[in-house]
C-alpha cells in the first residue's frame, strides 16, 4: 500500500509541530507549504535529518509551490496570522479570510479529493469559507477546535483532582470563542460524574479558565498563540480519518438541522472515519447547556456576517 500524503499549509509554529508529529507517528509523507521562502524547506530538511535518530522513513518536503501538494490525502491548514496579547480570535478575521480564500482555491485545484482540516482562526468562519471556496462536501471539511478545548478541560480537571488525564472524559462544544460550551453533564472521571467530585462553584471557575485558556497561553508567550496542543488535536483527527477509527471527537462540523442549527459550522460531537465526518452525534443537553449553545451560535452567525462584509469589500 502506498504511503499516505499529508499536506500542511502554513509552516509556522503549528505547521512545524504537525510535521514533526506526522513523522514521529509515521502517518505518511509530508509536504510543508508556506509563502515565506526557506521556512518550509528549512523545517522539512531539519525534520528529515532527525529521521535516522527517531527511526522514521517518511519523506518530508518543504515548498512554496502548490504543485507539490498534488493528490494529498489530507490537508491541514494553519496559514494565517496568530494572536498577540490583547487580541481576540475574531480580530484576525480581516487578514485571515483573504489568506484562507487563496489557500482553499489551491487545495481545490491540487488536492481535490483530500480530507481538509482547518485550524486557522477565527475557526468557525475560516472553516465555513474553506467549504464554500473548495466546494468540497461537508464530510470532507472540518474545523479543529473542540478536541483542543476538551483537552484543556480534561487537563484542568485532572490537575484539580490529582488523577490521570486518561481517567477524564470531557467535551467542549459550540464555537471556538470565549462563549464555547464546556459540557459539564458529560464530564466524567473514571465513569463518575464530575458533579459528584467537584463543587458547582469550583467547576464554574475551571470552565471559565477553559474558555480563556487560549488567551492564557497568548499572554504567556507574548509573540504568538498555542501550538503544541492544537497540533496534537489535529493529528488525532487525522489518525481517525486515515485509520478509519470512527472516533467520536468534538469538531466544528457543518450542521443541517442537527441541534436545531441550520447552515453553520459549529462544535458538536462527530464520528470521524474513512468517510471523513461520517456522522454528527446528537446528545441530550441540559437546559443551561442548550441556552449556552444558542448564545454561541449567535456569535458564530455574527462572525460569518462580518466575514461576508470583509469579502464583499475586497471583491
Ligand atoms: N499561504 C500559506 N502560508 C501563509 C500564508 C499564505 N497565504 N500567509 C501566511 N502564511 C504562513 C506564515 O508565513 C506562517 O509561517 O502561516 C504561518 C502561520 O504560522 P504562525 O504565525 O507560527 O502561527 P501558528 O501558531 O502556526 O497559528 C496559525 O492557527 O491556531 C491558529 O490562531 C492561529 O490563525 C492562527 C493559525
GROMACS .gro file of C-alpha atoms and ligand atoms in nm:
model
  351
    1UNK     CA    1   0.000   0.000   0.000
    2UNK     CA    2   0.139   0.340  -0.098
    3UNK     CA    3   0.214   0.583   0.180
    4UNK     CA    4  -0.044   0.849   0.251
    5UNK     CA    5   0.039   1.210   0.169
    6UNK     CA    6  -0.030   1.487   0.418
    7UNK     CA    7  -0.012   1.849   0.307
    8UNK     CA    8   0.041   2.111   0.575
    9UNK     CA    9  -0.050   2.459   0.454
   10UNK     CA   10   0.137   2.701   0.680
   11UNK     CA   11   0.479   2.610   0.815
   12UNK     CA   12   0.478   2.825   1.127
   13UNK     CA   13   0.458   2.705   1.485
   14UNK     CA   14   0.162   2.470   1.440
   15UNK     CA   15   0.266   2.360   1.090
   16UNK     CA   16   0.615   2.263   1.207
   17UNK     CA   17   0.476   2.075   1.507
   18UNK     CA   18   0.227   1.894   1.283
   19UNK     CA   19   0.509   1.786   1.053
   20UNK     CA   20   0.707   1.656   1.350
   21UNK     CA   21   0.412   1.458   1.485
   22UNK     CA   22   0.327   1.317   1.139
   23UNK     CA   23   0.685   1.191   1.107
   24UNK     CA   24   0.713   1.053   1.461
   25UNK     CA   25   0.384   0.867   1.418
   26UNK     CA   26   0.470   0.756   1.062
   27UNK     CA   27   0.137   0.884   0.931
   28UNK     CA   28   0.266   0.942   0.579
   29UNK     CA   29   0.483   1.161   0.359
   30UNK     CA   30   0.461   1.527   0.449
   31UNK     CA   31   0.454   1.835   0.229
   32UNK     CA   32   0.504   2.155   0.423
   33UNK     CA   33   0.390   2.464   0.230
   34UNK     CA   34   0.436   2.832   0.321
   35UNK     CA   35   0.461   3.167   0.141
   36UNK     CA   36   0.786   3.253   0.320
   37UNK     CA   37   1.062   3.105   0.108
   38UNK     CA   38   1.312   2.898   0.306
   39UNK     CA   39   1.090   2.841   0.608
   40UNK     CA   40   0.913   2.522   0.494
   41UNK     CA   41   1.227   2.393   0.319
   42UNK     CA   42   1.439   2.451   0.632
   43UNK     CA   43   1.191   2.285   0.867
   44UNK     CA   44   1.139   1.987   0.634
   45UNK     CA   45   1.514   1.931   0.597
   46UNK     CA   46   1.572   1.963   0.971
   47UNK     CA   47   1.299   1.706   1.037
   48UNK     CA   48   1.433   1.474   0.768
   49UNK     CA   49   1.771   1.481   0.937
   50UNK     CA   50   1.612   1.368   1.265
   51UNK     CA   51   1.474   1.060   1.087
   52UNK     CA   52   1.775   0.831   1.133
   53UNK     CA   53   1.772   0.903   1.508
   54UNK     CA   54   1.397   0.869   1.555
   55UNK     CA   55   1.373   0.585   1.305
   56UNK     CA   56   1.114   0.725   1.070
   57UNK     CA   57   1.128   0.668   0.695
   58UNK     CA   58   0.860   0.910   0.579
   59UNK     CA   59   0.962   1.176   0.333
   60UNK     CA   60   0.931   1.545   0.422
   61UNK     CA   61   0.936   1.818   0.159
   62UNK     CA   62   0.922   2.193   0.216
   63UNK     CA   63   0.792   2.412  -0.064
   64UNK     CA   64   0.647   2.744  -0.175
   65UNK     CA   65   0.477   2.581  -0.472
   66UNK     CA   66   0.126   2.438  -0.452
   67UNK     CA   67   0.203   2.181  -0.723
   68UNK     CA   68   0.382   1.976  -0.453
   69UNK     CA   69   0.057   1.914  -0.265
   70UNK     CA   70  -0.084   1.733  -0.569
   71UNK     CA   71  -0.313   1.443  -0.473
   72UNK     CA   72  -0.266   1.486  -0.097
   73UNK     CA   73  -0.492   1.261   0.112
   74UNK     CA   74  -0.518   1.510   0.398
   75UNK     CA   75  -0.467   1.889   0.402
   76UNK     CA   76  -0.431   2.071   0.734
   77UNK     CA   77  -0.447   2.450   0.714
   78UNK     CA   78  -0.274   2.674   0.966
   79UNK     CA   79  -0.183   2.951   0.720
   80UNK     CA   80  -0.256   3.294   0.860
   81UNK     CA   81  -0.182   3.523   1.148
   82UNK     CA   82  -0.180   3.407   1.510
   83UNK     CA   83  -0.299   3.616   1.805
   84UNK     CA   84  -0.080   3.855   2.003
   85UNK     CA   85  -0.163   3.967   2.359
   86UNK     CA   86  -0.480   4.177   2.373
   87UNK     CA   87  -0.624   4.030   2.053
   88UNK     CA   88  -0.931   3.809   2.029
   89UNK     CA   89  -0.953   3.533   1.768
   90UNK     CA   90  -1.211   3.746   1.586
   91UNK     CA   91  -0.954   4.026   1.541
   92UNK     CA   92  -0.778   3.800   1.290
   93UNK     CA   93  -1.079   3.790   1.058
   94UNK     CA   94  -0.982   4.056   0.800
   95UNK     CA   95  -0.638   3.926   0.715
   96UNK     CA   96  -0.701   3.555   0.758
   97UNK     CA   97  -1.006   3.541   0.534
   98UNK     CA   98  -0.801   3.664   0.237
   99UNK     CA   99  -0.538   3.401   0.312
  100UNK     CA  100  -0.797   3.126   0.359
  101UNK     CA  101  -0.962   3.206   0.027
  102UNK     CA  102  -0.633   3.176  -0.161
  103UNK     CA  103  -0.534   2.857   0.024
  104UNK     CA  104  -0.875   2.696  -0.038
  105UNK     CA  105  -0.863   2.771  -0.411
  106UNK     CA  106  -0.531   2.592  -0.435
  107UNK     CA  107  -0.644   2.294  -0.229
  108UNK     CA  108  -0.947   2.257  -0.457
  109UNK     CA  109  -0.717   2.270  -0.759
  110UNK     CA  110  -0.434   2.044  -0.647
  111UNK     CA  111  -0.583   1.814  -0.381
  112UNK     CA  112  -0.948   1.788  -0.483
  113UNK     CA  113  -1.008   1.457  -0.306
  114UNK     CA  114  -0.845   1.544   0.026
  115UNK     CA  115  -0.989   1.549   0.376
  116UNK     CA  116  -0.950   1.911   0.483
  117UNK     CA  117  -0.889   2.012   0.844
  118UNK     CA  118  -0.887   2.386   0.923
  119UNK     CA  119  -0.710   2.525   1.229
  120UNK     CA  120  -0.668   2.893   1.131
  121UNK     CA  121  -0.866   3.138   1.345
  122UNK     CA  122  -1.129   3.265   1.377
  123UNK     CA  123  -1.201   2.898   1.327
  124UNK     CA  124  -1.576   2.887   1.273
  125UNK     CA  125  -1.558   3.150   0.999
  126UNK     CA  126  -1.244   3.010   0.837
  127UNK     CA  127  -1.380   2.657   0.806
  128UNK     CA  128  -1.703   2.797   0.658
  129UNK     CA  129  -1.502   2.984   0.398
  130UNK     CA  130  -1.289   2.678   0.320
  131UNK     CA  131  -1.601   2.472   0.247
  132UNK     CA  132  -1.752   2.746   0.031
  133UNK     CA  133  -1.440   2.806  -0.176
  134UNK     CA  134  -1.334   2.443  -0.223
  135UNK     CA  135  -1.690   2.328  -0.289
  136UNK     CA  136  -1.600   2.007  -0.103
  137UNK     CA  137  -1.887   1.812   0.052
  138UNK     CA  138  -1.946   1.871   0.422
  139UNK     CA  139  -1.798   1.537   0.525
  140UNK     CA  140  -1.458   1.640   0.387
  141UNK     CA  141  -1.421   1.982   0.554
  142UNK     CA  142  -1.391   2.003   0.930
  143UNK     CA  143  -1.261   2.252   1.185
  144UNK     CA  144  -1.028   2.176   1.473
  145UNK     CA  145  -1.132   2.341   1.796
  146UNK     CA  146  -1.329   2.106   2.020
  147UNK     CA  147  -1.059   1.842   2.055
  148UNK     CA  148  -0.823   2.109   2.186
  149UNK     CA  149  -1.076   2.285   2.409
  150UNK     CA  150  -1.183   1.948   2.553
  151UNK     CA  151  -0.821   1.853   2.616
  152UNK     CA  152  -0.778   2.175   2.812
  153UNK     CA  153  -1.089   2.093   3.017
  154UNK     CA  154  -0.955   1.742   3.083
  155UNK     CA  155  -0.614   1.879   3.183
  156UNK     CA  156  -0.760   2.119   3.440
  157UNK     CA  157  -0.994   1.856   3.587
  158UNK     CA  158  -0.708   1.604   3.617
  159UNK     CA  159  -0.493   1.868   3.790
  160UNK     CA  160  -0.774   1.960   4.027
  161UNK     CA  161  -0.834   1.601   4.137
  162UNK     CA  162  -0.475   1.479   4.102
  163UNK     CA  163  -0.581   1.192   3.874
  164UNK     CA  164  -0.453   1.067   3.540
  165UNK     CA  165  -0.569   1.267   3.240
  166UNK     CA  166  -0.662   0.931   3.093
  167UNK     CA  167  -0.937   0.896   3.352
  168UNK     CA  168  -1.103   1.221   3.247
  169UNK     CA  169  -1.350   1.237   2.961
  170UNK     CA  170  -1.497   1.573   2.870
  171UNK     CA  171  -1.640   1.762   2.577
  172UNK     CA  172  -1.638   2.127   2.487
  173UNK     CA  173  -1.889   2.216   2.217
  174UNK     CA  174  -2.003   2.533   2.040
  175UNK     CA  175  -1.796   2.798   1.870
  176UNK     CA  176  -1.423   2.841   1.926
  177UNK     CA  177  -1.456   3.166   2.116
  178UNK     CA  178  -1.491   3.280   2.475
  179UNK     CA  179  -1.852   3.157   2.474
  180UNK     CA  180  -1.760   2.795   2.396
  181UNK     CA  181  -1.964   2.540   2.593
  182UNK     CA  182  -1.788   2.301   2.834
  183UNK     CA  183  -2.049   2.027   2.870
  184UNK     CA  184  -2.046   1.953   3.240
  185UNK     CA  185  -2.321   1.692   3.223
  186UNK     CA  186  -2.093   1.462   3.018
  187UNK     CA  187  -1.770   1.524   3.208
  188UNK     CA  188  -1.663   1.213   3.397
  189UNK     CA  189  -1.367   1.083   3.593
  190UNK     CA  190  -1.335   0.704   3.566
  191UNK     CA  191  -1.705   0.696   3.484
  192UNK     CA  192  -1.803   0.913   3.784
  193UNK     CA  193  -1.996   1.229   3.710
  194UNK     CA  194  -1.778   1.534   3.771
  195UNK     CA  195  -2.061   1.695   3.967
  196UNK     CA  196  -2.013   1.432   4.238
  197UNK     CA  197  -1.644   1.517   4.271
  198UNK     CA  198  -1.610   1.895   4.237
  199UNK     CA  199  -1.846   2.166   4.368
  200UNK     CA  200  -2.057   2.364   4.122
  201UNK     CA  201  -1.875   2.687   4.218
  202UNK     CA  202  -1.530   2.537   4.158
  203UNK     CA  203  -1.644   2.381   3.828
  204UNK     CA  204  -1.761   2.723   3.716
  205UNK     CA  205  -1.410   2.859   3.779
  206UNK     CA  206  -1.246   2.570   3.595
  207UNK     CA  207  -1.482   2.609   3.298
  208UNK     CA  208  -1.410   2.980   3.281
  209UNK     CA  209  -1.042   2.900   3.268
  210UNK     CA  210  -1.115   2.660   2.979
  211UNK     CA  211  -1.294   2.940   2.790
  212UNK     CA  212  -0.993   3.168   2.839
  213UNK     CA  213  -0.724   2.900   2.800
  214UNK     CA  214  -0.608   3.011   2.455
  215UNK     CA  215  -0.568   3.368   2.583
  216UNK     CA  216  -0.377   3.245   2.889
  217UNK     CA  217  -0.113   3.095   2.656
  218UNK     CA  218  -0.105   3.405   2.434
  219UNK     CA  219  -0.043   3.622   2.742
  220UNK     CA  220   0.246   3.398   2.847
  221UNK     CA  221   0.408   3.356   2.505
  222UNK     CA  222   0.357   3.722   2.404
  223UNK     CA  223   0.467   3.656   2.045
  224UNK     CA  224   0.204   3.408   1.928
  225UNK     CA  225  -0.051   3.152   2.034
  226UNK     CA  226  -0.063   2.788   2.145
  227UNK     CA  227   0.087   2.539   1.904
  228UNK     CA  228   0.174   2.204   2.062
  229UNK     CA  229  -0.180   2.128   2.175
  230UNK     CA  230  -0.361   2.248   1.859
  231UNK     CA  231  -0.123   2.032   1.654
  232UNK     CA  232  -0.188   1.725   1.872
  233UNK     CA  233  -0.562   1.782   1.836
  234UNK     CA  234  -0.549   1.794   1.455
  235UNK     CA  235  -0.330   1.483   1.447
  236UNK     CA  236  -0.590   1.291   1.648
  237UNK     CA  237  -0.847   1.389   1.384
  238UNK     CA  238  -0.608   1.289   1.104
  239UNK     CA  239  -0.546   0.948   1.259
  240UNK     CA  240  -0.922   0.892   1.294
  241UNK     CA  241  -0.955   0.955   0.920
  242UNK     CA  242  -0.651   0.763   0.796
  243UNK     CA  243  -0.716   0.458   1.017
  244UNK     CA  244  -1.096   0.464   0.974
  245UNK     CA  245  -1.134   0.474   1.352
  246UNK     CA  246  -1.492   0.606   1.373
  247UNK     CA  247  -1.355   0.808   1.665
  248UNK     CA  248  -1.613   1.035   1.828
  249UNK     CA  249  -1.450   1.374   1.865
  250UNK     CA  250  -1.585   1.726   1.920
  251UNK     CA  251  -1.517   1.917   1.598
  252UNK     CA  252  -1.656   2.210   1.401
  253UNK     CA  253  -1.892   2.037   1.157
  254UNK     CA  254  -2.142   2.172   0.908
  255UNK     CA  255  -2.489   2.140   1.059
  256UNK     CA  256  -2.809   2.096   0.865
  257UNK     CA  257  -3.071   2.080   1.134
  258UNK     CA  258  -2.876   1.884   1.398
  259UNK     CA  259  -2.901   2.051   1.740
  260UNK     CA  260  -3.169   2.271   1.582
  261UNK     CA  261  -2.895   2.457   1.392
  262UNK     CA  262  -2.904   2.514   1.019
  263UNK     CA  263  -2.628   2.603   0.774
  264UNK     CA  264  -2.346   2.682   1.017
  265UNK     CA  265  -2.016   2.523   1.119
  266UNK     CA  266  -2.038   2.458   1.491
  267UNK     CA  267  -1.863   2.244   1.751
  268UNK     CA  268  -2.051   1.918   1.805
  269UNK     CA  269  -1.950   1.555   1.862
  270UNK     CA  270  -1.888   1.380   1.530
  271UNK     CA  271  -1.764   1.040   1.424
  272UNK     CA  272  -1.453   1.058   1.204
  273UNK     CA  273  -1.358   0.760   0.987
  274UNK     CA  274  -1.253   0.686   0.631
  275UNK     CA  275  -1.560   0.875   0.508
  276UNK     CA  276  -1.441   1.189   0.687
  277UNK     CA  277  -1.709   1.334   0.913
  278UNK     CA  278  -1.935   1.033   0.890
  279UNK     CA  279  -2.198   1.133   1.143
  280UNK     CA  280  -2.300   1.409   1.381
  281UNK     CA  281  -2.374   1.257   1.719
  282UNK     CA  282  -2.681   1.412   1.874
  283UNK     CA  283  -2.663   1.417   2.254
  284UNK     CA  284  -2.918   1.547   2.504
  285UNK     CA  285  -2.804   1.866   2.677
  286UNK     CA  286  -2.926   2.033   2.996
  287UNK     CA  287  -3.137   2.349   2.961
  288UNK     CA  288  -2.842   2.564   3.067
  289UNK     CA  289  -2.616   2.398   2.810
  290UNK     CA  290  -2.878   2.441   2.538
  291UNK     CA  291  -2.902   2.810   2.622
  292UNK     CA  292  -2.524   2.845   2.607
  293UNK     CA  293  -2.519   2.670   2.268
  294UNK     CA  294  -2.776   2.923   2.140
  295UNK     CA  295  -2.563   3.215   2.260
  296UNK     CA  296  -2.257   3.065   2.095
  297UNK     CA  297  -2.439   3.006   1.764
  298UNK     CA  298  -2.547   3.370   1.756
  299UNK     CA  299  -2.185   3.474   1.794
  300UNK     CA  300  -2.076   3.242   1.510
  301UNK     CA  301  -2.352   3.381   1.286
  302UNK     CA  302  -2.234   3.738   1.361
  303UNK     CA  303  -1.879   3.636   1.279
  304UNK     CA  304  -1.986   3.492   0.943
  305UNK     CA  305  -2.181   3.808   0.864
  306UNK     CA  306  -1.867   4.011   0.944
  307UNK     CA  307  -1.665   3.782   0.717
  308UNK     CA  308  -1.915   3.828   0.433
  309UNK     CA  309  -1.870   4.205   0.473
  310UNK     CA  310  -1.493   4.177   0.453
  311UNK     CA  311  -1.519   3.955   0.144
  312UNK     CA  312  -1.770   4.188  -0.024
  313UNK     CA  313  -1.539   4.486   0.034
  314UNK     CA  314  -1.238   4.307  -0.110
  315UNK     CA  315  -1.428   4.173  -0.413
  316LIG     N1  316  -0.022   3.085   0.247
  316LIG     C1  317   0.048   2.996   0.322
  316LIG     N2  318   0.101   3.028   0.440
  316LIG     C2  319   0.083   3.152   0.485
  316LIG     C3  320   0.009   3.249   0.413
  316LIG     C4  321  -0.045   3.211   0.288
  316LIG     N3  322  -0.114   3.295   0.213
  316LIG     N4  323   0.008   3.363   0.485
  316LIG     C5  324   0.075   3.339   0.598
  316LIG     N5  325   0.122   3.211   0.599
  316LIG     C6  326   0.204   3.142   0.697
  316LIG     C7  327   0.303   3.232   0.767
  316LIG     O1  328   0.415   3.260   0.682
  316LIG     C8  329   0.340   3.150   0.888
  316LIG     O2  330   0.455   3.070   0.866
  316LIG     O3  331   0.126   3.089   0.804
  316LIG     C9  332   0.217   3.059   0.909
  316LIG    C10  333   0.147   3.079   1.043
  316LIG     O4  334   0.235   3.040   1.141
  316LIG     P1  335   0.246   3.111   1.285
  316LIG     O5  336   0.248   3.259   1.266
  316LIG     O6  337   0.358   3.048   1.357
  316LIG     O7  338   0.106   3.076   1.353
  316LIG     P2  339   0.061   2.940   1.422
  316LIG     O8  340   0.087   2.945   1.567
  316LIG     O9  341   0.111   2.825   1.344
  316LIG    O10  342  -0.101   2.953   1.406
  316LIG    C11  343  -0.161   2.953   1.279
  316LIG    O11  344  -0.369   2.871   1.366
  316LIG    O12  345  -0.446   2.846   1.584
  316LIG    C12  346  -0.446   2.925   1.469
  316LIG    O13  347  -0.480   3.146   1.560
  316LIG    C13  348  -0.387   3.061   1.497
  316LIG    O14  349  -0.466   3.159   1.294
  316LIG    C14  350  -0.351   3.105   1.359
  316LIG    C15  351  -0.309   2.975   1.291
   0.00000   0.00000   0.00000
